[in-house]
Each structure stands twice: as C-alpha cells, then as structure tokens.
C-alpha cells in the first residue's frame, strides 16, 4: 500500500526531532566533510544568496556563509525544528548574522521564483517522499544560470546502510524492496537524469568515499535504532525482533572494529547542474 507523503513527512519530522542530539554527536563530523564538497561544487561567489535544503545541523549552510561572505545571505531550511534548534545554537555561537534558519518542507519551498543564486542539499534528497518535487522547486527558486549542488547516498554495497537494510528485509520483506528508494540515486546516471527531468542542464556527478567513526558497538546500535529511515523501520519491530536484530547488527559492525572504534564505510554521490 503506497505511503501517504504527508504522513511520511510527519513521521520523518518526529524521528529527526528525537534523533537530532545523537546525530549531532556522532554523524555531523562525517556530514561536514560532504557538506564542504557540496559547497565547493556550488562554486559560490561573494555576495550571493544561497538556499540550503535539509540543512540539518547547518554544516552546509555555515560553509556556504563563509564563501558568500557578509555581503551574501544564506537561508537553511529543514522539516525538523529539533535539528534546526542545534543549527541555530551554532549560528548564534559563531555570530553568523547573514545566516537564517527556517522550518520548511523541501517539496513546498516558500520563496518567490528566481530568488537564489545557488541551492545546496547535502544528504537530504534521497530521504524525501517525492524527490522530483523538491528538485523542481529548487529549480524554480533559482535565478537563470543558478547552480544546484547535491550529495546523496552511494551504492548500497559500498556503505554500511546497504547491509543494514539487508538485515531488516528479513523482518520486514514487504517494507524494503531489493533497492530501497533511499539508494535510487546511487544507480549510475540516475541523479543526472533526475536533474534533467526537473529542468536543469549540464548535470554532472562524482563519487566520494568517507568513514563514520563510532566509539562502541552499542553506540552504533543506538544510531541505527533511532536514526532516520532505518530508525523508522526498526520501530516497526517487536521487542524480541529488535533484540535479534541488535545481535545481528553487532556481528556486522564487528567487521569494521579497530583499536580506534568502529570505522563505518559510507559512499556518497555528488551532483551539480544549472538552471537554464
């Protein structure tokens, strides 16, 4: 049965509101590397206006703010007010007067046409219920010649999330297709095609490989159990099923255990395109 997009968004908002502190503690350090690459690909100039979609803890928005300088302006939006509160604390601590953070649906951007010089979205697009809507709206709010820069999840066989979805499929076969939608843009040519369909031109893509570092097996389980799309699925399991899954996750994570902790593989696909 198809999932209602509005229900999916509300569930996502609740998940990210509760997951925000854990995300900030254990994942922001990895996403900040990806965010810097996204901002570099956006080729920002001093004085430009930038929209950062699914800004999360604000790492891409803050990197963009440094590029455009005080004569520019950056707006970061996110569905989760919980995670935005962390971003706001950081913006205030850094005294970033030219950064604004707003709660907003990425598929219903509340801005006029041709408002921004660039749009960025770091690891958010693949989590939206209807990514084509988000891309089309990003195109709408860009000025002619404006650039979009994105990062999405990479191939499931090159990141820990693919193995986790495989384990979950045993418990929830009807909920998890062979290629979960979160990995749709990892297929070669997929993100370029999506950008073209949304009306962008000159799409280009590249891949990057990163690691997330988790201190212990239990830390890894907490992140998996509570976070993002995986956390939504784990919550569907019974207590007994969650305990069985926890043991399997521990077995999986032990493959990546080092003297420094758990070093988790994470491939990302980066893409850019222009509004004609």
PDB file of N, CA and C in Angstrom, residues 34-109:
ATOM      1  N   UNK A  34      31.204  16.010   3.662  1.00  0.00           N
ATOM      2  CA  UNK A  34      30.370  16.005   2.459  1.00  0.00           C
ATOM      3  C   UNK A  34      29.821  17.394   2.173  1.00  0.00           C
ATOM      4  N   UNK A  35      29.427  18.100   3.226  1.00  0.00           N
ATOM      5  CA  UNK A  35      28.873  19.444   3.057  1.00  0.00           C
ATOM      6  C   UNK A  35      29.892  20.385   2.430  1.00  0.00           C
ATOM      7  N   UNK A  36      31.140  20.256   2.847  1.00  0.00           N
ATOM      8  CA  UNK A  36      32.180  21.110   2.270  1.00  0.00           C
ATOM      9  C   UNK A  36      32.349  20.839   0.782  1.00  0.00           C
ATOM     10  N   UNK A  37      32.259  19.552   0.386  1.00  0.00           N
ATOM     11  CA  UNK A  37      32.370  19.226  -1.032  1.00  0.00           C
ATOM     12  C   UNK A  37      31.177  19.780  -1.809  1.00  0.00           C
ATOM     13  N   UNK A  38      29.984  19.680  -1.244  1.00  0.00           N
ATOM     14  CA  UNK A  38      28.786  20.225  -1.891  1.00  0.00           C
ATOM     15  C   UNK A  38      28.947  21.726  -2.112  1.00  0.00           C
ATOM     16  N   UNK A  39      29.397  22.418  -1.091  1.00  0.00           N
ATOM     17  CA  UNK A  39      29.560  23.873  -1.193  1.00  0.00           C
ATOM     18  C   UNK A  39      30.637  24.228  -2.216  1.00  0.00           C
ATOM     19  N   UNK A  40      31.710  23.455  -2.250  1.00  0.00           N
ATOM     20  CA  UNK A  40      32.751  23.704  -3.251  1.00  0.00           C
ATOM     21  C   UNK A  40      32.191  23.540  -4.663  1.00  0.00           C
ATOM     22  N   UNK A  41      31.375  22.497  -4.865  1.00  0.00           N
ATOM     23  CA  UNK A  41      30.788  22.251  -6.184  1.00  0.00           C
ATOM     24  C   UNK A  41      29.798  23.340  -6.586  1.00  0.00           C
ATOM     25  N   UNK A  42      29.212  24.001  -5.606  1.00  0.00           N
ATOM     26  CA  UNK A  42      28.261  25.077  -5.908  1.00  0.00           C
ATOM     27  C   UNK A  42      28.950  26.309  -6.484  1.00  0.00           C
ATOM     28  N   UNK A  43      30.282  26.369  -6.353  1.00  0.00           N
ATOM     29  CA  UNK A  43      31.075  27.467  -6.924  1.00  0.00           C
ATOM     30  C   UNK A  43      30.527  28.839  -6.519  1.00  0.00           C
ATOM     31  N   UNK A  44      30.334  29.012  -5.221  1.00  0.00           N
ATOM     32  CA  UNK A  44      29.725  30.244  -4.709  1.00  0.00           C
ATOM     33  C   UNK A  44      30.663  31.441  -4.821  1.00  0.00           C
ATOM     34  N   UNK A  45      30.056  32.614  -4.957  1.00  0.00           N
ATOM     35  CA  UNK A  45      30.796  33.866  -5.054  1.00  0.00           C
ATOM     36  C   UNK A  45      30.345  34.817  -3.941  1.00  0.00           C
ATOM     37  N   UNK A  46      31.200  35.761  -3.606  1.00  0.00           N
ATOM     38  CA  UNK A  46      30.868  36.759  -2.595  1.00  0.00           C
ATOM     39  C   UNK A  46      29.578  37.494  -2.974  1.00  0.00           C
ATOM     40  N   UNK A  47      28.721  37.692  -1.974  1.00  0.00           N
ATOM     41  CA  UNK A  47      27.505  38.463  -2.178  1.00  0.00           C
ATOM     42  C   UNK A  47      26.312  37.678  -2.696  1.00  0.00           C
ATOM     43  N   UNK A  48      26.470  36.375  -2.928  1.00  0.00           N
ATOM     44  CA  UNK A  48      25.358  35.592  -3.469  1.00  0.00           C
ATOM     45  C   UNK A  48      24.360  35.186  -2.390  1.00  0.00           C
ATOM     46  N   UNK A  49      23.132  34.893  -2.849  1.00  0.00           N
ATOM     47  CA  UNK A  49      22.080  34.360  -1.979  1.00  0.00           C
ATOM     48  C   UNK A  49      21.994  32.852  -2.203  1.00  0.00           C
ATOM     49  N   UNK A  50      22.004  32.090  -1.106  1.00  0.00           N
ATOM     50  CA  UNK A  50      22.051  30.631  -1.187  1.00  0.00           C
ATOM     51  C   UNK A  50      20.942  30.028  -0.336  1.00  0.00           C
ATOM     52  N   UNK A  51      20.297  28.990  -0.864  1.00  0.00           N
ATOM     53  CA  UNK A  51      19.329  28.212  -0.092  1.00  0.00           C
ATOM     54  C   UNK A  51      19.918  26.842   0.175  1.00  0.00           C
ATOM     55  N   UNK A  52      20.009  26.460   1.452  1.00  0.00           N
ATOM     56  CA  UNK A  52      20.465  25.121   1.830  1.00  0.00           C
ATOM     57  C   UNK A  52      19.260  24.304   2.272  1.00  0.00           C
ATOM     58  N   UNK A  53      18.919  23.296   1.485  1.00  0.00           N
ATOM     59  CA  UNK A  53      17.731  22.475   1.711  1.00  0.00           C
ATOM     60  C   UNK A  53      18.100  21.272   2.579  1.00  0.00           C
ATOM     61  N   UNK A  54      17.232  20.945   3.558  1.00  0.00           N
ATOM     62  CA  UNK A  54      17.517  19.881   4.535  1.00  0.00           C
ATOM     63  C   UNK A  54      18.836  20.198   5.243  1.00  0.00           C
ATOM     64  N   UNK A  55      18.895  21.373   5.814  1.00  0.00           N
ATOM     65  CA  UNK A  55      20.147  21.890   6.373  1.00  0.00           C
ATOM     66  C   UNK A  55      20.627  21.134   7.598  1.00  0.00           C
ATOM     67  N   UNK A  56      19.728  20.429   8.307  1.00  0.00           N
ATOM     68  CA  UNK A  56      20.150  19.660   9.472  1.00  0.00           C
ATOM     69  C   UNK A  56      20.788  20.541  10.527  1.00  0.00           C
ATOM     70  N   UNK A  57      22.004  20.172  10.946  1.00  0.00           N
ATOM     71  CA  UNK A  57      22.701  20.963  11.963  1.00  0.00           C
ATOM     72  C   UNK A  57      23.404  22.182  11.375  1.00  0.00           C
ATOM     73  N   UNK A  58      23.196  22.425  10.085  1.00  0.00           N
ATOM     74  CA  UNK A  58      23.655  23.666   9.476  1.00  0.00           C
ATOM     75  C   UNK A  58      25.045  23.655   8.876  1.00  0.00           C
ATOM     76  N   UNK A  59      25.681  22.481   8.785  1.00  0.00           N
ATOM     77  CA  UNK A  59      27.081  22.481   8.359  1.00  0.00           C
ATOM     78  C   UNK A  59      27.261  23.031   6.940  1.00  0.00           C
ATOM     79  N   UNK A  60      26.368  22.662   6.011  1.00  0.00           N
ATOM     80  CA  UNK A  60      26.494  23.185   4.644  1.00  0.00           C
ATOM     81  C   UNK A  60      26.149  24.671   4.596  1.00  0.00           C
ATOM     82  N   UNK A  61      25.141  25.072   5.347  1.00  0.00           N
ATOM     83  CA  UNK A  61      24.754  26.486   5.380  1.00  0.00           C
ATOM     84  C   UNK A  61      25.891  27.355   5.900  1.00  0.00           C
ATOM     85  N   UNK A  62      26.575  26.882   6.937  1.00  0.00           N
ATOM     86  CA  UNK A  62      27.667  27.668   7.511  1.00  0.00           C
ATOM     87  C   UNK A  62      28.868  27.720   6.562  1.00  0.00           C
ATOM     88  N   UNK A  63      29.126  26.602   5.880  1.00  0.00           N
ATOM     89  CA  UNK A  63      30.212  26.593   4.893  1.00  0.00           C
ATOM     90  C   UNK A  63      29.889  27.538   3.739  1.00  0.00           C
ATOM     91  N   UNK A  64      28.618  27.562   3.338  1.00  0.00           N
ATOM     92  CA  UNK A  64      28.190  28.478   2.276  1.00  0.00           C
ATOM     93  C   UNK A  64      28.320  29.928   2.730  1.00  0.00           C
ATOM     94  N   UNK A  65      27.982  30.184   3.989  1.00  0.00           N
ATOM     95  CA  UNK A  65      28.069  31.546   4.530  1.00  0.00           C
ATOM     96  C   UNK A  65      29.497  32.070   4.486  1.00  0.00           C
ATOM     97  N   UNK A  66      30.448  31.188   4.732  1.00  0.00           N
ATOM     98  CA  UNK A  66      31.855  31.595   4.662  1.00  0.00           C
ATOM     99  C   UNK A  66      32.236  31.974   3.235  1.00  0.00           C
ATOM    100  N   UNK A  67      31.695  31.235   2.263  1.00  0.00           N
ATOM    101  CA  UNK A  67      32.018  31.501   0.853  1.00  0.00           C
ATOM    102  C   UNK A  67      31.412  32.823   0.368  1.00  0.00           C
ATOM    103  N   UNK A  68      30.153  33.078   0.719  1.00  0.00           N
ATOM    104  CA  UNK A  68      29.481  34.275   0.179  1.00  0.00           C
ATOM    105  C   UNK A  68      29.817  35.530   0.973  1.00  0.00           C
ATOM    106  N   UNK A  69      30.340  35.349   2.183  1.00  0.00           N
ATOM    107  CA  UNK A  69      30.753  36.488   2.988  1.00  0.00           C
ATOM    108  C   UNK A  69      29.585  37.296   3.535  1.00  0.00           C
ATOM    109  N   UNK A  70      29.869  38.319   4.309  1.00  0.00           N
ATOM    110  CA  UNK A  70      28.815  39.110   4.961  1.00  0.00           C
ATOM    111  C   UNK A  70      27.932  39.888   3.997  1.00  0.00           C
ATOM    112  N   UNK A  71      28.381  40.061   2.752  1.00  0.00           N
ATOM    113  CA  UNK A  71      27.525  40.737   1.763  1.00  0.00           C
ATOM    114  C   UNK A  71      26.551  39.766   1.108  1.00  0.00           C
ATOM    115  N   UNK A  72      26.731  38.476   1.362  1.00  0.00           N
ATOM    116  CA  UNK A  72      25.802  37.461   0.860  1.00  0.00           C
ATOM    117  C   UNK A  72      24.788  37.096   1.920  1.00  0.00           C
ATOM    118  N   UNK A  73      23.955  36.095   1.608  1.00  0.00           N
ATOM    119  CA  UNK A  73      22.930  35.682   2.568  1.00  0.00           C
ATOM    120  C   UNK A  73      22.610  34.210   2.335  1.00  0.00           C
ATOM    121  N   UNK A  74      22.489  33.454   3.416  1.00  0.00           N
ATOM    122  CA  UNK A  74      22.200  32.020   3.338  1.00  0.00           C
ATOM    123  C   UNK A  74      20.970  31.715   4.174  1.00  0.00           C
ATOM    124  N   UNK A  75      20.029  30.996   3.586  1.00  0.00           N
ATOM    125  CA  UNK A  75      18.864  30.502   4.321  1.00  0.00           C
ATOM    126  C   UNK A  75      18.936  28.981   4.345  1.00  0.00           C
ATOM    127  N   UNK A  76      18.889  28.411   5.534  1.00  0.00           N
ATOM    128  CA  UNK A  76      18.859  26.962   5.689  1.00  0.00           C
ATOM    129  C   UNK A  76      17.480  26.527   6.147  1.00  0.00           C
ATOM    130  N   UNK A  77      16.909  25.538   5.461  1.00  0.00           N
ATOM    131  CA  UNK A  77      15.579  25.054   5.837  1.00  0.00           C
ATOM    132  C   UNK A  77      15.633  23.571   6.184  1.00  0.00           C
ATOM    133  N   UNK A  78      14.732  23.158   7.058  1.00  0.00           N
ATOM    134  CA  UNK A  78      14.621  21.754   7.427  1.00  0.00           C
ATOM    135  C   UNK A  78      13.226  21.510   7.990  1.00  0.00           C
ATOM    136  N   UNK A  79      12.740  20.291   7.812  1.00  0.00           N
ATOM    137  CA  UNK A  79      11.420  19.937   8.329  1.00  0.00           C
ATOM    138  C   UNK A  79      11.433  19.797   9.848  1.00  0.00           C
ATOM    139  N   UNK A  80      12.597  19.429  10.393  1.00  0.00           N
ATOM    140  CA  UNK A  80      12.715  19.157  11.827  1.00  0.00           C
ATOM    141  C   UNK A  80      13.139  20.393  12.608  1.00  0.00           C
ATOM    142  N   UNK A  81      12.256  20.884  13.458  1.00  0.00           N
ATOM    143  CA  UNK A  81      12.617  22.018  14.309  1.00  0.00           C
ATOM    144  C   UNK A  81      13.613  21.604  15.386  1.00  0.00           C
ATOM    145  N   UNK A  82      13.605  20.313  15.744  1.00  0.00           N
ATOM    146  CA  UNK A  82      14.560  19.822  16.730  1.00  0.00           C
ATOM    147  C   UNK A  82      15.992  19.949  16.248  1.00  0.00           C
ATOM    148  N   UNK A  83      16.226  19.555  15.014  1.00  0.00           N
ATOM    149  CA  UNK A  83      17.592  19.641  14.481  1.00  0.00           C
ATOM    150  C   UNK A  83      17.950  21.082  14.134  1.00  0.00           C
ATOM    151  N   UNK A  84      16.936  21.882  13.760  1.00  0.00           N
ATOM    152  CA  UNK A  84      17.181  23.302  13.490  1.00  0.00           C
ATOM    153  C   UNK A  84      17.611  24.047  14.749  1.00  0.00           C
ATOM    154  N   UNK A  85      17.118  23.610  15.901  1.00  0.00           N
ATOM    155  CA  UNK A  85      17.498  24.285  17.144  1.00  0.00           C
ATOM    156  C   UNK A  85      18.994  24.138  17.409  1.00  0.00           C
ATOM    157  N   UNK A  86      19.554  22.988  17.030  1.00  0.00           N
ATOM    158  CA  UNK A  86      21.002  22.791  17.165  1.00  0.00           C
ATOM    159  C   UNK A  86      21.744  23.707  16.197  1.00  0.00           C
ATOM    160  N   UNK A  87      21.240  23.777  14.961  1.00  0.00           N
ATOM    161  CA  UNK A  87      21.852  24.668  13.971  1.00  0.00           C
ATOM    162  C   UNK A  87      21.800  26.123  14.436  1.00  0.00           C
ATOM    163  N   UNK A  88      20.676  26.513  15.039  1.00  0.00           N
ATOM    164  CA  UNK A  88      20.529  27.892  15.499  1.00  0.00           C
ATOM    165  C   UNK A  88      21.516  28.214  16.617  1.00  0.00           C
ATOM    166  N   UNK A  89      21.722  27.273  17.521  1.00  0.00           N
ATOM    167  CA  UNK A  89      22.696  27.472  18.593  1.00  0.00           C
ATOM    168  C   UNK A  89      24.090  27.709  18.017  1.00  0.00           C
ATOM    169  N   UNK A  90      24.429  26.937  16.991  1.00  0.00           N
ATOM    170  CA  UNK A  90      25.755  27.073  16.384  1.00  0.00           C
ATOM    171  C   UNK A  90      25.884  28.390  15.625  1.00  0.00           C
ATOM    172  N   UNK A  91      24.817  28.768  14.921  1.00  0.00           N
ATOM    173  CA  UNK A  91      24.848  30.035  14.186  1.00  0.00           C
ATOM    174  C   UNK A  91      25.030  31.207  15.147  1.00  0.00           C
ATOM    175  N   UNK A  92      24.334  31.140  16.274  1.00  0.00           N
ATOM    176  CA  UNK A  92      24.450  32.208  17.273  1.00  0.00           C
ATOM    177  C   UNK A  92      25.847  32.242  17.882  1.00  0.00           C
ATOM    178  N   UNK A  93      26.390  31.044  18.172  1.00  0.00           N
ATOM    179  CA  UNK A  93      27.725  30.973  18.764  1.00  0.00           C
ATOM    180  C   UNK A  93      28.789  31.531  17.823  1.00  0.00           C
ATOM    181  N   UNK A  94      28.578  31.327  16.512  1.00  0.00           N
ATOM    182  CA  UNK A  94      29.541  31.807  15.515  1.00  0.00           C
ATOM    183  C   UNK A  94      29.242  33.241  15.064  1.00  0.00           C
ATOM    184  N   UNK A  95      28.156  33.821  15.628  1.00  0.00           N
ATOM    185  CA  UNK A  95      27.755  35.197  15.283  1.00  0.00           C
ATOM    186  C   UNK A  95      27.583  35.385  13.775  1.00  0.00           C
ATOM    187  N   UNK A  96      26.882  34.422  13.169  1.00  0.00           N
ATOM    188  CA  UNK A  96      26.638  34.475  11.727  1.00  0.00           C
ATOM    189  C   UNK A  96      25.375  35.293  11.465  1.00  0.00           C
ATOM    190  N   UNK A  97      25.557  36.570  11.211  1.00  0.00           N
ATOM    191  CA  UNK A  97      24.427  37.471  11.001  1.00  0.00           C
ATOM    192  C   UNK A  97      23.776  37.274   9.633  1.00  0.00           C
ATOM    193  N   UNK A  98      24.488  36.671   8.704  1.00  0.00           N
ATOM    194  CA  UNK A  98      23.951  36.508   7.352  1.00  0.00           C
ATOM    195  C   UNK A  98      23.483  35.076   7.079  1.00  0.00           C
ATOM    196  N   UNK A  99      23.117  34.364   8.154  1.00  0.00           N
ATOM    197  CA  UNK A  99      22.519  33.029   8.037  1.00  0.00           C
ATOM    198  C   UNK A  99      21.172  33.042   8.742  1.00  0.00           C
ATOM    199  N   UNK A 100      20.165  32.554   8.052  1.00  0.00           N
ATOM    200  CA  UNK A 100      18.813  32.454   8.616  1.00  0.00           C
ATOM    201  C   UNK A 100      18.358  31.002   8.520  1.00  0.00           C
ATOM    202  N   UNK A 101      17.708  30.509   9.569  1.00  0.00           N
ATOM    203  CA  UNK A 101      17.246  29.122   9.609  1.00  0.00           C
ATOM    204  C   UNK A 101      15.735  29.092   9.779  1.00  0.00           C
ATOM    205  N   UNK A 102      15.066  28.314   8.932  1.00  0.00           N
ATOM    206  CA  UNK A 102      13.606  28.266   8.959  1.00  0.00           C
ATOM    207  C   UNK A 102      13.095  26.831   8.853  1.00  0.00           C
ATOM    208  N   UNK A 103      12.023  26.489   9.608  1.00  0.00           N
ATOM    209  CA  UNK A 103      11.358  25.201   9.385  1.00  0.00           C
ATOM    210  C   UNK A 103      10.551  25.270   8.094  1.00  0.00           C
ATOM    211  N   UNK A 104      10.750  24.285   7.207  1.00  0.00           N
ATOM    212  CA  UNK A 104      10.064  24.337   5.919  1.00  0.00           C
ATOM    213  C   UNK A 104      10.127  22.975   5.235  1.00  0.00           C
ATOM    214  N   UNK A 105       9.094  22.679   4.456  1.00  0.00           N
ATOM    215  CA  UNK A 105       9.008  21.470   3.650  1.00  0.00           C
ATOM    216  C   UNK A 105       9.824  21.671   2.372  1.00  0.00           C
ATOM    217  N   UNK A 106      10.778  20.791   2.112  1.00  0.00           N
ATOM    218  CA  UNK A 106      11.635  20.917   0.929  1.00  0.00           C
ATOM    219  C   UNK A 106      10.869  20.761  -0.376  1.00  0.00           C
ATOM    220  N   UNK A 107       9.692  20.147  -0.312  1.00  0.00           N
ATOM    221  CA  UNK A 107       8.892  19.948  -1.516  1.00  0.00           C
ATOM    222  C   UNK A 107       7.875  21.070  -1.728  1.00  0.00           C
ATOM    223  N   UNK A 108       7.853  22.032  -0.802  1.00  0.00           N
ATOM    224  CA  UNK A 108       6.959  23.192  -0.909  1.00  0.00           C
ATOM    225  C   UNK A 108       7.709  24.436  -0.432  1.00  0.00           C
ATOM    226  N   UNK A 109       8.708  24.823  -1.187  1.00  0.00           N
ATOM    227  CA  UNK A 109       9.546  25.950  -0.790  1.00  0.00           C
ATOM    228  C   UNK A 109       8.752  27.251  -0.818  1.00  0.00           C
TER     229      UNK A 109
END
